[in-house]
Coordinates of C-alpha atoms in Angstrom, one line a residue:
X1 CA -4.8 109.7 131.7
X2 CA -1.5 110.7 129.7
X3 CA 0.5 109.6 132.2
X4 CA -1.1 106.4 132.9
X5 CA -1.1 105.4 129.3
X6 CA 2.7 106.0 129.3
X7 CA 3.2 103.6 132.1
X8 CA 1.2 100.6 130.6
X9 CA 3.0 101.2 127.4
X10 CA 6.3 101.0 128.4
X11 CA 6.1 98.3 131.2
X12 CA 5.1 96.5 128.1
X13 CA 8.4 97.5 126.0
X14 CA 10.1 96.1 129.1
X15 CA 8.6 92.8 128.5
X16 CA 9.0 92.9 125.4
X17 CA 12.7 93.7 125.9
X18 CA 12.8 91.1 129.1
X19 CA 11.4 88.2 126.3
X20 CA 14.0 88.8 123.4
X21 CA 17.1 88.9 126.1
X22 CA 15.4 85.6 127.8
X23 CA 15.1 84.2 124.6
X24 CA 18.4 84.9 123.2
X25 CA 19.8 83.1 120.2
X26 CA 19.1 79.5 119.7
X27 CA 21.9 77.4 117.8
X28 CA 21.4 75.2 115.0
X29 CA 23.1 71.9 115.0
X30 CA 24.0 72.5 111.6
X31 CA 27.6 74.3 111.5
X32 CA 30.1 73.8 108.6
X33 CA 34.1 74.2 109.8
X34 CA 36.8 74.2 106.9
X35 CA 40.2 74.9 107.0
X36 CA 41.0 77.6 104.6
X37 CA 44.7 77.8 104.2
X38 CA 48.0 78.3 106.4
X39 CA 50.1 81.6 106.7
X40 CA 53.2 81.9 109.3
X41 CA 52.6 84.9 110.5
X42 CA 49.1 87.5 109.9
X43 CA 47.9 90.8 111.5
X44 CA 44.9 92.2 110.2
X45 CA 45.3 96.1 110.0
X46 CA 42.3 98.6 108.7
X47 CA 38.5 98.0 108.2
X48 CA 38.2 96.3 105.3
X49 CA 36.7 92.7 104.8
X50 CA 38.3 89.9 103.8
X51 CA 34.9 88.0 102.4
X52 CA 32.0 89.1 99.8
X53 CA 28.7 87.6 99.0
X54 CA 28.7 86.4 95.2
X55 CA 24.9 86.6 94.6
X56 CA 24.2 88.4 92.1
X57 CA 23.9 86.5 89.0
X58 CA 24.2 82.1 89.0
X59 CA 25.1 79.8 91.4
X60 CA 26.1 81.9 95.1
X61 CA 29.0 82.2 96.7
X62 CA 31.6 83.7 98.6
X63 CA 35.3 85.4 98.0
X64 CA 37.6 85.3 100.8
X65 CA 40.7 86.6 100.5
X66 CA 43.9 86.3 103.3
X67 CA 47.5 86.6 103.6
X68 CA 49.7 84.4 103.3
X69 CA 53.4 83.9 104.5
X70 CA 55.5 80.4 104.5
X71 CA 57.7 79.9 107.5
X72 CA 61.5 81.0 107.6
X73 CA 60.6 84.2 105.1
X74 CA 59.6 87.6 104.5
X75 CA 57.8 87.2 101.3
X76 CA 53.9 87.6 101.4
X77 CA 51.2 87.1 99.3
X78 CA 47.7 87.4 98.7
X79 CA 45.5 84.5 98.2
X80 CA 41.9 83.8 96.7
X81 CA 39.5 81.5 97.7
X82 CA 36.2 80.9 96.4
X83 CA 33.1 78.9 98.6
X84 CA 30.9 77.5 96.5
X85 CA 27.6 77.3 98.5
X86 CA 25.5 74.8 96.8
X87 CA 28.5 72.4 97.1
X88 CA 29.8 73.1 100.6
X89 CA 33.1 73.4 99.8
X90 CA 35.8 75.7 99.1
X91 CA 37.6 75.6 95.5
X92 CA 41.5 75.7 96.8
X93 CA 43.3 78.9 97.4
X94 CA 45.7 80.3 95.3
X95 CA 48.4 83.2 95.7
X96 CA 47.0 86.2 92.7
X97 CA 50.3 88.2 94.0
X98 CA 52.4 89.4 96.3
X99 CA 51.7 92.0 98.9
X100 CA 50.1 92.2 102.5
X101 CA 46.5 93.6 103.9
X102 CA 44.4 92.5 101.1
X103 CA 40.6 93.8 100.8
X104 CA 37.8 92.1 98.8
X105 CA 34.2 93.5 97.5
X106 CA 32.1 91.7 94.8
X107 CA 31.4 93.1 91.3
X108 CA 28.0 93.3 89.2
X109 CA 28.9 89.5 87.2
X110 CA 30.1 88.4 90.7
X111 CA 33.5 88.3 89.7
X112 CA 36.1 89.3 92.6
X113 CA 37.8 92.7 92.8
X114 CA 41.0 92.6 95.3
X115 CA 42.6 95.5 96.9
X116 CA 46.2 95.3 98.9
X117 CA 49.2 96.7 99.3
X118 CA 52.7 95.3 97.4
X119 CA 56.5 96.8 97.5
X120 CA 55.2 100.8 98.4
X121 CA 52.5 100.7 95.6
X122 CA 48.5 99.9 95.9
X123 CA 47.4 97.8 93.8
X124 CA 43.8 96.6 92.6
X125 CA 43.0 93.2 90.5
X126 CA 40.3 91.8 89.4
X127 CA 39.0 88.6 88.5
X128 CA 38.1 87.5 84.8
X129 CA 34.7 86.4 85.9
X130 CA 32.8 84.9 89.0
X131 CA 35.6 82.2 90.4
X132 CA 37.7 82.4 87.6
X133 CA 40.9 82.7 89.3
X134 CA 42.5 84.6 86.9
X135 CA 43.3 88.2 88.0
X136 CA 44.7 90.8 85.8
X137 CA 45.7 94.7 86.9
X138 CA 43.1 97.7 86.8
X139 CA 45.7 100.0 88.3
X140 CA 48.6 100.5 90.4
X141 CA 49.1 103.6 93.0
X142 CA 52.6 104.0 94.0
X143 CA 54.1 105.7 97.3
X144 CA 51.2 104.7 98.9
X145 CA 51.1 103.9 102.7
X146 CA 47.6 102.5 103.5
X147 CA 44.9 100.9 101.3
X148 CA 41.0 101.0 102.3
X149 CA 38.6 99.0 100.2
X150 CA 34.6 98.9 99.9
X151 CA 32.3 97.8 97.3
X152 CA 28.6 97.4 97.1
X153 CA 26.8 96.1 93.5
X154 CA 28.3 99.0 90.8
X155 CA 30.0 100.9 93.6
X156 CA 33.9 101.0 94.7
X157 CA 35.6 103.1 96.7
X158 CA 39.9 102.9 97.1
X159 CA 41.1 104.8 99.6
X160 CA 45.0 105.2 100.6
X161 CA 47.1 107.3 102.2
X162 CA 50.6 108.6 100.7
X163 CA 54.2 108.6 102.2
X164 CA 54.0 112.0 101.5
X165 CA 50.3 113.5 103.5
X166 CA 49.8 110.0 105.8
X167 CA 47.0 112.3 107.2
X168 CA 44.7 113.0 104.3
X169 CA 43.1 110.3 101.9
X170 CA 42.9 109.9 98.6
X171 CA 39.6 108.6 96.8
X172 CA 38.9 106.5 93.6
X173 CA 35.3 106.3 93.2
X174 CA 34.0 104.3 90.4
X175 CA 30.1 104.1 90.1
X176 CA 29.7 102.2 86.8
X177 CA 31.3 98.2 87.8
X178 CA 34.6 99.7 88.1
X179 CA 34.9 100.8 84.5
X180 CA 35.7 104.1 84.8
X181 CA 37.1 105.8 88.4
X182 CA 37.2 109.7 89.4
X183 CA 40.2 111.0 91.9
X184 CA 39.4 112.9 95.3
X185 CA 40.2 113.0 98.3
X186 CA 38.7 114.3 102.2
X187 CA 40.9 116.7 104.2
X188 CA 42.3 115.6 107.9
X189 CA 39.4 116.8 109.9
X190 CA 41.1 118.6 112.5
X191 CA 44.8 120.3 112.2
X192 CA 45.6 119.2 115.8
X193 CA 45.4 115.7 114.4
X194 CA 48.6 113.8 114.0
X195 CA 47.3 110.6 113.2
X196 CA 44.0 109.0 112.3
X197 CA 44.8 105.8 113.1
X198 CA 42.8 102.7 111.5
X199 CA 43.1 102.2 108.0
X200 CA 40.0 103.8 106.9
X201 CA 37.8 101.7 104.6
X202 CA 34.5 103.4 102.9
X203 CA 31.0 102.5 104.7
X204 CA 27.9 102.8 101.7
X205 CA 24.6 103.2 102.5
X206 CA 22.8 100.5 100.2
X207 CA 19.4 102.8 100.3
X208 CA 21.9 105.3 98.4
X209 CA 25.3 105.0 96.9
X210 CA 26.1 108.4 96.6
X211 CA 26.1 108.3 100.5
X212 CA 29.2 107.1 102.7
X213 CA 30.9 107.4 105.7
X214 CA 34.6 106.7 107.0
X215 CA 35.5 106.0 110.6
X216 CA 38.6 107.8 111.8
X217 CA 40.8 107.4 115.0
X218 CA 41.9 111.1 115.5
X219 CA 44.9 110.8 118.4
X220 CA 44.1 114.7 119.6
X221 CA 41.3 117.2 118.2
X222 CA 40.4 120.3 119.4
X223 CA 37.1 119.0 121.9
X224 CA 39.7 115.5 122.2
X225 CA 43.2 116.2 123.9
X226 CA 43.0 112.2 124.6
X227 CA 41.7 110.9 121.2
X228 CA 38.5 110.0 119.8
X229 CA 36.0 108.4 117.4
X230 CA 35.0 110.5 114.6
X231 CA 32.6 109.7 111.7
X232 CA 33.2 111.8 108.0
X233 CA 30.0 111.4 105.8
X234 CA 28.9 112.7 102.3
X235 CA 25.8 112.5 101.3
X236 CA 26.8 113.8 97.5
X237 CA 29.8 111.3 96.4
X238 CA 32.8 113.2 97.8
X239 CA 31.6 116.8 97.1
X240 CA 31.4 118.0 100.9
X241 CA 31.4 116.2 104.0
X242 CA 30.0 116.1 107.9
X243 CA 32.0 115.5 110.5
X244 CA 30.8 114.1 113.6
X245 CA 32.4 113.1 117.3
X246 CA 30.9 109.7 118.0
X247 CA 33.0 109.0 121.4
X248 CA 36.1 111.5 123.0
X249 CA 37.9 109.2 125.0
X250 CA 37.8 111.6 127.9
X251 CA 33.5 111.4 127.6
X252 CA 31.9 109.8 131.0
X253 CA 29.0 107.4 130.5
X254 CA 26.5 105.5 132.8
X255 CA 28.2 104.1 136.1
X256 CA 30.9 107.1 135.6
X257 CA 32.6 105.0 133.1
X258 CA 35.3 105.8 130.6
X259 CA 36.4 104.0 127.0
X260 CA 39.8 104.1 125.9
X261 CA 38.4 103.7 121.7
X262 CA 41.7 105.3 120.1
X263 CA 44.1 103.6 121.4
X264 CA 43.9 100.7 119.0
X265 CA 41.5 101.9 116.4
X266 CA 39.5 98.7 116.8
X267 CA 36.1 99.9 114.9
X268 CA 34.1 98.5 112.2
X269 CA 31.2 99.9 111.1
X270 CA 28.2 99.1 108.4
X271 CA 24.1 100.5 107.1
X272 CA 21.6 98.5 107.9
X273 CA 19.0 97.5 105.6
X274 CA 16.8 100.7 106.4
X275 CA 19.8 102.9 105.8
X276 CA 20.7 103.5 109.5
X277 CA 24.2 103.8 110.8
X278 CA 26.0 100.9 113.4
X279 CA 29.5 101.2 114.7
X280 CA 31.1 98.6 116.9
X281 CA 34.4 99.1 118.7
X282 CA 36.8 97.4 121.1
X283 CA 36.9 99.5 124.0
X284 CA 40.6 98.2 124.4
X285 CA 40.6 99.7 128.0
X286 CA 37.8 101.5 129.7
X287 CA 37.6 102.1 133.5
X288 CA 34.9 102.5 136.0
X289 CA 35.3 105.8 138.9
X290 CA 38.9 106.2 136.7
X291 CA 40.0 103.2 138.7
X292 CA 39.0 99.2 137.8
X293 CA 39.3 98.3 134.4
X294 CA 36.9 97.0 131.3
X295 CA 37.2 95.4 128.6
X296 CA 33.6 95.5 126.5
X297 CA 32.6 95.5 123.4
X298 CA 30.2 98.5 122.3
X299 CA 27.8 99.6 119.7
X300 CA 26.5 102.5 118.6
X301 CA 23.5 103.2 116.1
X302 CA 22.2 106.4 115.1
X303 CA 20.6 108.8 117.2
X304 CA 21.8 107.5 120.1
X305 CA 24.4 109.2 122.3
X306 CA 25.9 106.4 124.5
X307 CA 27.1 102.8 123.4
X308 CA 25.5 100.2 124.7
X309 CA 28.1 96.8 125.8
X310 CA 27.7 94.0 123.7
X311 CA 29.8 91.5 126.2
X312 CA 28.7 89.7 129.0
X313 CA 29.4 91.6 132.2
X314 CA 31.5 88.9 133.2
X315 CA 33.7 89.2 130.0
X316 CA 33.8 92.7 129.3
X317 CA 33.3 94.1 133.3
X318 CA 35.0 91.2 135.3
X319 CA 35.5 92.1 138.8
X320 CA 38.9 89.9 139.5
X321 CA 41.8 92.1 139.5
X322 CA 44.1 89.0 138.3
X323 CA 42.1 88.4 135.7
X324 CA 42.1 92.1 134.5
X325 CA 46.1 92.8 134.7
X326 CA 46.2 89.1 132.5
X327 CA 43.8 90.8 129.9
X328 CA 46.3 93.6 129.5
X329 CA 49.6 91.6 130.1
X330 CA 49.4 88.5 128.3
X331 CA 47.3 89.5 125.0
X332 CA 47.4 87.2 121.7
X333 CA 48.7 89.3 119.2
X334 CA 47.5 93.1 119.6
X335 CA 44.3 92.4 121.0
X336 CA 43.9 93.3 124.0
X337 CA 40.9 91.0 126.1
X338 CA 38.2 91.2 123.9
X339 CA 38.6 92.6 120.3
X340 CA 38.4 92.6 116.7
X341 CA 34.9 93.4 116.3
X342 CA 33.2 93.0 113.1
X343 CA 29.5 94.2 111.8
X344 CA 27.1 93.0 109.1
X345 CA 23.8 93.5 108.1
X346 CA 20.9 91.2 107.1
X347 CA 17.3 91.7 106.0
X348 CA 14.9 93.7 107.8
X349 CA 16.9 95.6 109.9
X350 CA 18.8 92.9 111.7
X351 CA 22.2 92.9 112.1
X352 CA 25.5 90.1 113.7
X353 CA 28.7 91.3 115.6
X354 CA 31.3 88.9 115.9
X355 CA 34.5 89.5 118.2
X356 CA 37.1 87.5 119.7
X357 CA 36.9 87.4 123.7
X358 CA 38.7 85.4 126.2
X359 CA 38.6 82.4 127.6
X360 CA 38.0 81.1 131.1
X361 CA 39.0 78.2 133.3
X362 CA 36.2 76.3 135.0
X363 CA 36.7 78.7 138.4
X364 CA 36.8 81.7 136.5
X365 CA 39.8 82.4 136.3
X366 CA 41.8 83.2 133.0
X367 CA 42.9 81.0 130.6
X368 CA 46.2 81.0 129.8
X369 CA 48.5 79.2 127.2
X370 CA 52.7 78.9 126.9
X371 CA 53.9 78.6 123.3
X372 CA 57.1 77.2 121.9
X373 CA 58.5 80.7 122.6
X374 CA 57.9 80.5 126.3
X375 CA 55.7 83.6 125.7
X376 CA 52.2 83.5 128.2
X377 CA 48.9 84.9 126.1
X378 CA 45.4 84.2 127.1
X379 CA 42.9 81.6 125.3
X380 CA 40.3 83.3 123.2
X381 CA 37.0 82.4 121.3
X382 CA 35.1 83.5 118.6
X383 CA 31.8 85.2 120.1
X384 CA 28.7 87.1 118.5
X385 CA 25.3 88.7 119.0
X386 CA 22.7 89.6 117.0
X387 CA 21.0 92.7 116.7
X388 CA 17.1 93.4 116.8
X389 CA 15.2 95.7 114.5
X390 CA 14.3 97.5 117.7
X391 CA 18.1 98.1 118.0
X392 CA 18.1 95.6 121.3
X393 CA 21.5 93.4 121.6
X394 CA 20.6 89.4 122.4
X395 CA 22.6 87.7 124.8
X396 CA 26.0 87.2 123.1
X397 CA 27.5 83.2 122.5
X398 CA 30.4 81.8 121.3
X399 CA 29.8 81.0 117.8
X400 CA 33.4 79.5 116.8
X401 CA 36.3 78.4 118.3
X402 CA 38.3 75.5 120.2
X403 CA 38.8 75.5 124.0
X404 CA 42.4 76.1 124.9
X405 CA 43.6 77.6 121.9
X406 CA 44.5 81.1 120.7
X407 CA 41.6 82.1 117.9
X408 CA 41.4 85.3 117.0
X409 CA 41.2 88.0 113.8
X410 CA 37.1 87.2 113.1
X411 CA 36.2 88.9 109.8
X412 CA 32.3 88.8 108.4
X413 CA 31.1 90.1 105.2
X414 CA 29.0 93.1 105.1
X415 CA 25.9 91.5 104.1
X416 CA 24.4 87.6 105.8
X417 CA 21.3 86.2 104.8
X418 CA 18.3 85.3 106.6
X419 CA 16.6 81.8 105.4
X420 CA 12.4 82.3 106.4
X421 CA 11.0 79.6 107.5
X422 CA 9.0 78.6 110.9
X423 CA 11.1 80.1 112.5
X424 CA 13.8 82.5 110.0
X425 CA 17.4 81.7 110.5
X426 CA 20.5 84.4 110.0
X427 CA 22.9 82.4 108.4
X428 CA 26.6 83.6 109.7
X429 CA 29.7 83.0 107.5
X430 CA 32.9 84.1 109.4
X431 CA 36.8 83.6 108.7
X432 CA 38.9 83.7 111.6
X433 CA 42.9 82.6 112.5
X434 CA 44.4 79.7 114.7
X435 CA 47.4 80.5 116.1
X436 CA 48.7 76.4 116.5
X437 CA 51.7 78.0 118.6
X438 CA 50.3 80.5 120.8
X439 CA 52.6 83.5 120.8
X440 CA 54.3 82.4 118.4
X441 CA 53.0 82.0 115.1
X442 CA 50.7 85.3 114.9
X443 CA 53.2 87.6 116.2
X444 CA 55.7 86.5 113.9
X445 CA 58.6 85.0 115.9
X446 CA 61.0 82.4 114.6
X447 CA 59.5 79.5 114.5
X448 CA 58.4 76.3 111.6
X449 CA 54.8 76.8 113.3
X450 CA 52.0 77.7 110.7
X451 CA 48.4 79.7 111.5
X452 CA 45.5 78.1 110.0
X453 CA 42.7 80.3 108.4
X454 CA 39.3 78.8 109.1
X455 CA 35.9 79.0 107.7
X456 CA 33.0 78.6 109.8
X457 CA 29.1 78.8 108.5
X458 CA 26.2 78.6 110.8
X459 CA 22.3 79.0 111.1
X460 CA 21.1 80.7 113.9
X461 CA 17.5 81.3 114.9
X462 CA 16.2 84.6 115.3
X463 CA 13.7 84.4 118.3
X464 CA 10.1 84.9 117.9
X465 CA 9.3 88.2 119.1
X466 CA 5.7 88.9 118.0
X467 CA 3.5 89.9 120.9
X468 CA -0.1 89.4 120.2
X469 CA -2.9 91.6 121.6
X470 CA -4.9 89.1 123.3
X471 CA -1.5 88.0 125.8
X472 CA -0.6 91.8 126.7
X473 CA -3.8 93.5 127.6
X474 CA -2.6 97.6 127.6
X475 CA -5.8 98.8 128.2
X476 CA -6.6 101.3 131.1
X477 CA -8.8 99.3 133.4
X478 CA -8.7 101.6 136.1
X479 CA -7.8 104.7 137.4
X480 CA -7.3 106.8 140.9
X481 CA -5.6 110.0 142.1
X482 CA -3.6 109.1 145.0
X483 CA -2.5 111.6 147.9
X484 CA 0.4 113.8 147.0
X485 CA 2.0 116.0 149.7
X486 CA 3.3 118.8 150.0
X487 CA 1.0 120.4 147.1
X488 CA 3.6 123.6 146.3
X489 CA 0.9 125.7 145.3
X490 CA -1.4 125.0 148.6
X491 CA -0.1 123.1 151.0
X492 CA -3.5 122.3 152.6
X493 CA -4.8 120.8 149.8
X494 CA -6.2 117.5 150.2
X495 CA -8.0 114.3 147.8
X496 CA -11.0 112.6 148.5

């Protein structure tokens, strides 16, 4: 009987599971585009994110912050921008200072708080009130090397590395609105380590503040002679921590497949609403039997031991060896196929990944484009999926994007919002770069050409997945033993 009831009940799950990846995500019509601003030359490094939700008190909103660089100089600067949601529109950008890799969270009035790194020193400004556009100094850090940056309601967390120790961090936490800040720091997890690769930004759990993680990109541990994923968590605001081996590059999955994670240190990571723990990563190079190539996109969640691939198969698995040595020859920037993940959460559990993945010509084959430079690099999109409550990835789709041009660098803000309704919407706000000269422009050569940052908002529906009681009948409406040989305890046994 047991056994029975475990059958009925999880052919059911399958259908369940076969109806939500049927379904997949249905676009609304109703998408907003807007050029942001222009930069010559951008290349996102670290975690962080480059927009915040502004809902706390009045009107909403969002802060997005970018780099910015004019053509024919080395000078960069960080600029502001504020989307003013009950208007559509964005307010104009401004430069607040000079300096590269800024970081954005939102403070308890709203007001923007902006993290980034200028002339050997971190630095960390903040704005005079929601959309004020006038930033003055909270405090400067100097012989710093790296800047990580996370904030949720009356929690921030700073996190940089010196000239000095590149390997070990040093905290600010502040858990009054950035009033007042305390100074720590978490040891290098492993002495074999030599680097930890990404620019670690603080994950916080929004069920508790006090608990956090980082996401480091170890190049050799003791259990990881090739590199691997590794999670640090507290649980009590920086006064011990957990370390935990989410991938070792030298792991074998399903299908005997490998992921090359380190390599790039292309991870992102957030909580869900119910306090749960999702990483995404660019697998920048994964193989099958040690021998053909992928290219997915993966996610893991708590509890779980394996990722699961985000990408379509023919994206992230494609068979065509062309089409895989172009993926690693002619990359846009330092992507290499499909990359740049990015996570956020939403109400009740659900979650959005957003990546950039390649394009492809009518007969499959890749898309390529030449630049001004003469370089070759491969078309990409903008692409996404959401994620269930049951932890069950839709059908990824491109979500922004021209044909035949080089968009890449997606960034989402931790938190989207769901709209209820007939059926509920997840409304997706994402920033992402142009490169107008393909090659050219985002890697920096010499060249007039300009990237354009753009800002894309759009609803999409969540599918209905209620089952109701009267469509799946799961009751036991029969039952029979069926002949089973050899019985190892008596072989002559028979059933009548």
């Amino acid at each position: 009987m047991r056994k029975s009831c475990f059958i009925v009940n999880f052919t059911t799950l399958l259908i369940i599971v076969f109806m939500l990846q049927s379904v997949g995500a249905q676009h609304n019509s109703k998408t907003i585009e807007i050029p942001v601003g222009s930069t010559f030359y951008d290349f996102i490094e670290g975690q962080g994110r480059k927009m915040a939700q502004a809902t706390n008190v009045g009107g909403d909103g969002l802060h997005v912050v970018f780099d910015r660089q004019a053509p024919s100089s080395s000078f960069r600067s960080i600029a502001y921008d504020y989307y003013e949601t009950s208007l559509g529109l964005f307010w104009g950008n401004q430069d607040i200072s000079g300096g590269t890799d800024g970081f954005i969270a939102n403070g308890l009035g709203d007001e923007a708080f902006i993290a980034f790194k200028n002339m050997g020193s971190i630095e960390l400004m903040q704005d005079a009130s929601e959309a004020n556009f006038f930033f003055s100094n909270i405090f400067s850090l100097p012989n710093a090397l790296t800047v990580g940056y996370a904030g949720y309601q009356n929690k921030a967390i700073l996190s940089t590395t010196t000239l000095n120790n590149p390997l070990q961090d040093s905290l600010r936490i502040s858990d009054n609105g950035f009033s007042t800040w305390i100074s720590t720091s978490f040891p290098n997890p492993d002495p074999l380590t030599t680097s930890n690769g990404t620019i670690a930004s603080a994950i916080i759990n929004p069920a508790n503040t006090e608990h956090f993680s980082f996401l480091l990109t170890p190049n050799k541990t003791a259990t990881a002679p090739n590199g691997s994923l590794i999670k640090l968590t507290t649980i009590n605001n920086a006064i011990s921590w957990t370390v935990e081996e989410i991938h070792n590059d030298d792991n074998v999955y399903f299908n005997n497949t490998t992921y090359q994670v380190e390599d790039f240190s292309d991870v992102n990571g957030v909580y869900d609403s119910f306090g749960d723990y999702h990483i995404v990563t660019g697998a920048v190079r994964g193989f099958v039997d040690q021998n053909d190539p992928i290219f997915p996109i993966l996610h893991w969640r708590t509890n779980r031991a394996e990722p699961e691939e985000l990408t379509d198969p023919f994206y992230g698995r494609n068979p065509d060896s062309l089409v895989q040595q172009g993926l690693i020859n002619f990359r846009p920037g330092n992507g290499l196929a499909n990359a740049y993940p990015q996570i956020a959460r939403a109400g009740d559990g659900y979650l959005f990944v957003a990546w950039q993945q390649w394009e492809n010509n009518p007969d499959g084959s890749l898309r390529t484009l030449t630049g001004s430079a003469g370089e070759e690099v491969f078309a990409t999109d903008i692409w996404g999926c959401i994620i269930t409550p049951f932890g069950f990835p839709l059908p990824s789709f491109k979500i922004a994007g021209q044909e035949g041009f080089s968009d890449v660098f997606p960034r989402l803000p931790e938190t989207l919002q769901i709209v209820s309704g007939a059926q509920d919407s997840l409304i997706v706000e994402l920033l992402y770069l142009r490169d107008t000269d393909p090659g050219v422009s985002v890697l920096g050569q010499n060249n007039e050409s300009l990237c354009d940052w753009i800002f894309v908002k759009q609803s999409v529906a969540i599918p209905i997945t209620g089952v109701e009681q009267s469509e799946w009948p799961i009751g036991i409406t029969d039952f029979n033993l069926s002949q089973n040989y050899p019985n190892p305890f008596n072989p002559s046994t028979t059933i009548s």
